[in-house]
PDB file of C-alpha atoms in Angstrom:
ATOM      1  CA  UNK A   6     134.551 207.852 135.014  1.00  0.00           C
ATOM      2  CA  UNK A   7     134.493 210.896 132.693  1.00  0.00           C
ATOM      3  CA  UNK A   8     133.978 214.017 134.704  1.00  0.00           C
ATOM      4  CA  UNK A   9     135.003 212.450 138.172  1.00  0.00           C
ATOM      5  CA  UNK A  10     137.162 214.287 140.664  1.00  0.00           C
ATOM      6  CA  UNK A  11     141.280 213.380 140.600  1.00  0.00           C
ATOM      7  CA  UNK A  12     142.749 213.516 143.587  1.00  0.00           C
ATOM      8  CA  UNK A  13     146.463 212.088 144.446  1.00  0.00           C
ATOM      9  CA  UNK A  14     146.202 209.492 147.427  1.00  0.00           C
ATOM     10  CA  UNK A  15     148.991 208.147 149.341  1.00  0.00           C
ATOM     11  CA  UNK A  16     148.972 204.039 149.008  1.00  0.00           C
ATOM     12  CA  UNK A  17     149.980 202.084 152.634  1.00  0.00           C
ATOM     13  CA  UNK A  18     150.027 199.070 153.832  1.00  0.00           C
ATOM     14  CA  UNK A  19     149.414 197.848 157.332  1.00  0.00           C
ATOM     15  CA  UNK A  20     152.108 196.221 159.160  1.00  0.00           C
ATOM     16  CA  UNK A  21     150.772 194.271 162.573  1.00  0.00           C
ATOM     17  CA  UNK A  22     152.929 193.339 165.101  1.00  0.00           C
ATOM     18  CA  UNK A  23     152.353 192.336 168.882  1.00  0.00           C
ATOM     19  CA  UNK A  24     152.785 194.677 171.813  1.00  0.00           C
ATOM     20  CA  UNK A  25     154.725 193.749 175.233  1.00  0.00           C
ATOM     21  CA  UNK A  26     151.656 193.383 176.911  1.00  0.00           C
ATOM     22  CA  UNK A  27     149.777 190.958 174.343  1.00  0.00           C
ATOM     23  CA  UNK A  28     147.922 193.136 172.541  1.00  0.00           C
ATOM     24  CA  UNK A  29     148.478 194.215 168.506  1.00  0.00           C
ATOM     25  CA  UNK A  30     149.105 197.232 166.959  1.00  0.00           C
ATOM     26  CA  UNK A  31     148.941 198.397 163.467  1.00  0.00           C
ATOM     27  CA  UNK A  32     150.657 201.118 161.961  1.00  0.00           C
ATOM     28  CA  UNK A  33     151.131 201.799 158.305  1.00  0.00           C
ATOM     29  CA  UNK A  34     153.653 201.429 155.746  1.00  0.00           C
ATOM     30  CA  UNK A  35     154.275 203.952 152.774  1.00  0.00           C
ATOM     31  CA  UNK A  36     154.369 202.517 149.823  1.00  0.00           C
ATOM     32  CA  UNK A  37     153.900 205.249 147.047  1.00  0.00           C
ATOM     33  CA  UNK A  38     151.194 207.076 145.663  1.00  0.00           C
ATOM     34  CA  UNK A  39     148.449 206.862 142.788  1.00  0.00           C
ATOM     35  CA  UNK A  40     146.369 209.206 140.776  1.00  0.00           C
ATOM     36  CA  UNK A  41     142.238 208.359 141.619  1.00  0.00           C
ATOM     37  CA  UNK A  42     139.291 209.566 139.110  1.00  0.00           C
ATOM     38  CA  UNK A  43     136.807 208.903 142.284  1.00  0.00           C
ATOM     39  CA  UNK A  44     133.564 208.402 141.804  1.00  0.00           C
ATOM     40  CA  UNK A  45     130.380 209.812 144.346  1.00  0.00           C
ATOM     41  CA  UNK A  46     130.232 208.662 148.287  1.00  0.00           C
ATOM     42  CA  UNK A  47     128.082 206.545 148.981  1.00  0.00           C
ATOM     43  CA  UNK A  48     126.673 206.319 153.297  1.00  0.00           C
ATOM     44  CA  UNK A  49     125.485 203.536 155.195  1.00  0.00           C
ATOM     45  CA  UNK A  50     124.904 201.702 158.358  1.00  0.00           C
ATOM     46  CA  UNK A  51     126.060 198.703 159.183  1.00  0.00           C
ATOM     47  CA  UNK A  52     126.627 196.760 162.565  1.00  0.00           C
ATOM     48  CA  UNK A  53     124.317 193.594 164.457  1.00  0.00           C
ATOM     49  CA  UNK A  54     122.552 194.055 167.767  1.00  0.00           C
ATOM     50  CA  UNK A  55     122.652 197.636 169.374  1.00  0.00           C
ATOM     51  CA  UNK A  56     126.247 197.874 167.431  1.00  0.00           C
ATOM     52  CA  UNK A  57     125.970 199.967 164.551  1.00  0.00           C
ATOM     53  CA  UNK A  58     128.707 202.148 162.617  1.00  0.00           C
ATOM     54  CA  UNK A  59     128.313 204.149 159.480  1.00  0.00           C
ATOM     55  CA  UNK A  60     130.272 203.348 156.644  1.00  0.00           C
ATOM     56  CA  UNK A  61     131.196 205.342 153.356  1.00  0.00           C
ATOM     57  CA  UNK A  62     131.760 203.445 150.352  1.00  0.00           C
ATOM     58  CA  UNK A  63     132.967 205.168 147.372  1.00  0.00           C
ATOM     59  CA  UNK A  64     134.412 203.741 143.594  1.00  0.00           C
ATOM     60  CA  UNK A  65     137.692 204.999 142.082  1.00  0.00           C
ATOM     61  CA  UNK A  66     139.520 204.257 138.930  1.00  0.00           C
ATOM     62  CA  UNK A  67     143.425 204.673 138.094  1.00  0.00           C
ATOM     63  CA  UNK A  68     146.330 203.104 136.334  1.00  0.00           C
ATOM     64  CA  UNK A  69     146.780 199.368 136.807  1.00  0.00           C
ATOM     65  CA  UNK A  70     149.641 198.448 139.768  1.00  0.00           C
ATOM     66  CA  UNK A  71     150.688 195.462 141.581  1.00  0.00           C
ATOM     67  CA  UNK A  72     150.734 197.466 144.884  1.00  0.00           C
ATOM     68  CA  UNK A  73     147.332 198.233 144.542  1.00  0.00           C
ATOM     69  CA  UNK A  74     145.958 194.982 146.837  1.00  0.00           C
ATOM     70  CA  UNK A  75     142.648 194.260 149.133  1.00  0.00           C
ATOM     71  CA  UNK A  76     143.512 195.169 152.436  1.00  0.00           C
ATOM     72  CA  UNK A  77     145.716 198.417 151.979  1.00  0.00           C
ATOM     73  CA  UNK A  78     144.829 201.792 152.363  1.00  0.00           C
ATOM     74  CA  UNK A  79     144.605 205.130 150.257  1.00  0.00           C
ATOM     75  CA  UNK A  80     145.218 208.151 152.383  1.00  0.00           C
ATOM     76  CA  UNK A  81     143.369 211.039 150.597  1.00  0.00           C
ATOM     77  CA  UNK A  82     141.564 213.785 151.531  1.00  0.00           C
ATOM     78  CA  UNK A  83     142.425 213.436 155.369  1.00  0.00           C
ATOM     79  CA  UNK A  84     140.642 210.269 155.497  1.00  0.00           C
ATOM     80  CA  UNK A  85     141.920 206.939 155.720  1.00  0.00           C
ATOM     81  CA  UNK A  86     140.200 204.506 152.640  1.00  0.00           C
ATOM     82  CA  UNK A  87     140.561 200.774 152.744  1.00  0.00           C
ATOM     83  CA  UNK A  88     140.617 199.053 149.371  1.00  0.00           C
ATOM     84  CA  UNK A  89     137.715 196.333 149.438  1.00  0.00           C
ATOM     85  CA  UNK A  90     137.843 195.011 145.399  1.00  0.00           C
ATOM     86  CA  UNK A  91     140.099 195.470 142.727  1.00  0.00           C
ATOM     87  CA  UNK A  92     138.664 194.528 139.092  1.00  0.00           C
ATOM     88  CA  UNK A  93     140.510 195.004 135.858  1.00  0.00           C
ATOM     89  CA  UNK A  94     138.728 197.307 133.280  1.00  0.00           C
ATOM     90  CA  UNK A  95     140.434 197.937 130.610  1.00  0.00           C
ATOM     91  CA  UNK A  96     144.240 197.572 129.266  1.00  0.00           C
ATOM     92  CA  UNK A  97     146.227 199.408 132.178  1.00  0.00           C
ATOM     93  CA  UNK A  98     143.348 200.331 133.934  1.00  0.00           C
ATOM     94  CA  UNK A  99     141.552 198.764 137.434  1.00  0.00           C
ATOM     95  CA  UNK A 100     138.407 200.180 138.999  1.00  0.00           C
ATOM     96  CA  UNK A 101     138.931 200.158 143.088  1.00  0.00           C
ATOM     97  CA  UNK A 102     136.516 199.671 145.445  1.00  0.00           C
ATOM     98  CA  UNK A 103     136.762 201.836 148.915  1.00  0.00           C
ATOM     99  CA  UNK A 104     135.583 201.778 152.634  1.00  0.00           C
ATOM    100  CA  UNK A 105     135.638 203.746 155.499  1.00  0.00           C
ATOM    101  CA  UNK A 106     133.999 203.251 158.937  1.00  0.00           C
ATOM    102  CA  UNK A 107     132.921 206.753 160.351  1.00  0.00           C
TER     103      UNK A 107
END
């Protein structure tokens, strides 16, 4: 991703648990940090019925790390990114894969 904007995003995990009245709550666990060479933002719509929601999609590179899982979240650029894929791509490096519903 040569010429593609770095920016340092905060790496969480969610942590569910159940509230007293039945219901479940997530909040988020830090767990570090990571360097991202993202690529462009990508928009769509997605949804069934009269349900629809629009979704940004957007691919990332950085260095290879355990921690970096489907289902967490990078927290950059006051928005909240949810890692879909992770795919090696070279020695020590993975190319992400991000969401975000807007």
């Amino acid at each position: 991703m040569s010429g593609a904007m770095r920016m340092l995003a905060g790496l969480y995990r969610p942590v569910e648990s159940q509230t007293p009245y039945g219901g479940r709550s997530v909040t988020f666990e830090a767990m570090g940090s990571a360097w991202l060479a993202c690529g462009a933002r990508r928009r769509s719509e997605r949804g069934e019925g009269d349900e629809h929601h629009a979704v940004e999609t957007m691919s990332a590179e950085t260095r290879d790390d355990p921690r970096l899982e489907t289902g967490r979240v990078l927290r950059f650029g006051g928005a909240d990114w949810g890692i879909v894929t992770v795919r090696p791509l070279r020695p020590g490096r993975v190319g992400l894969e991000l969401e975000r519903r807007r």
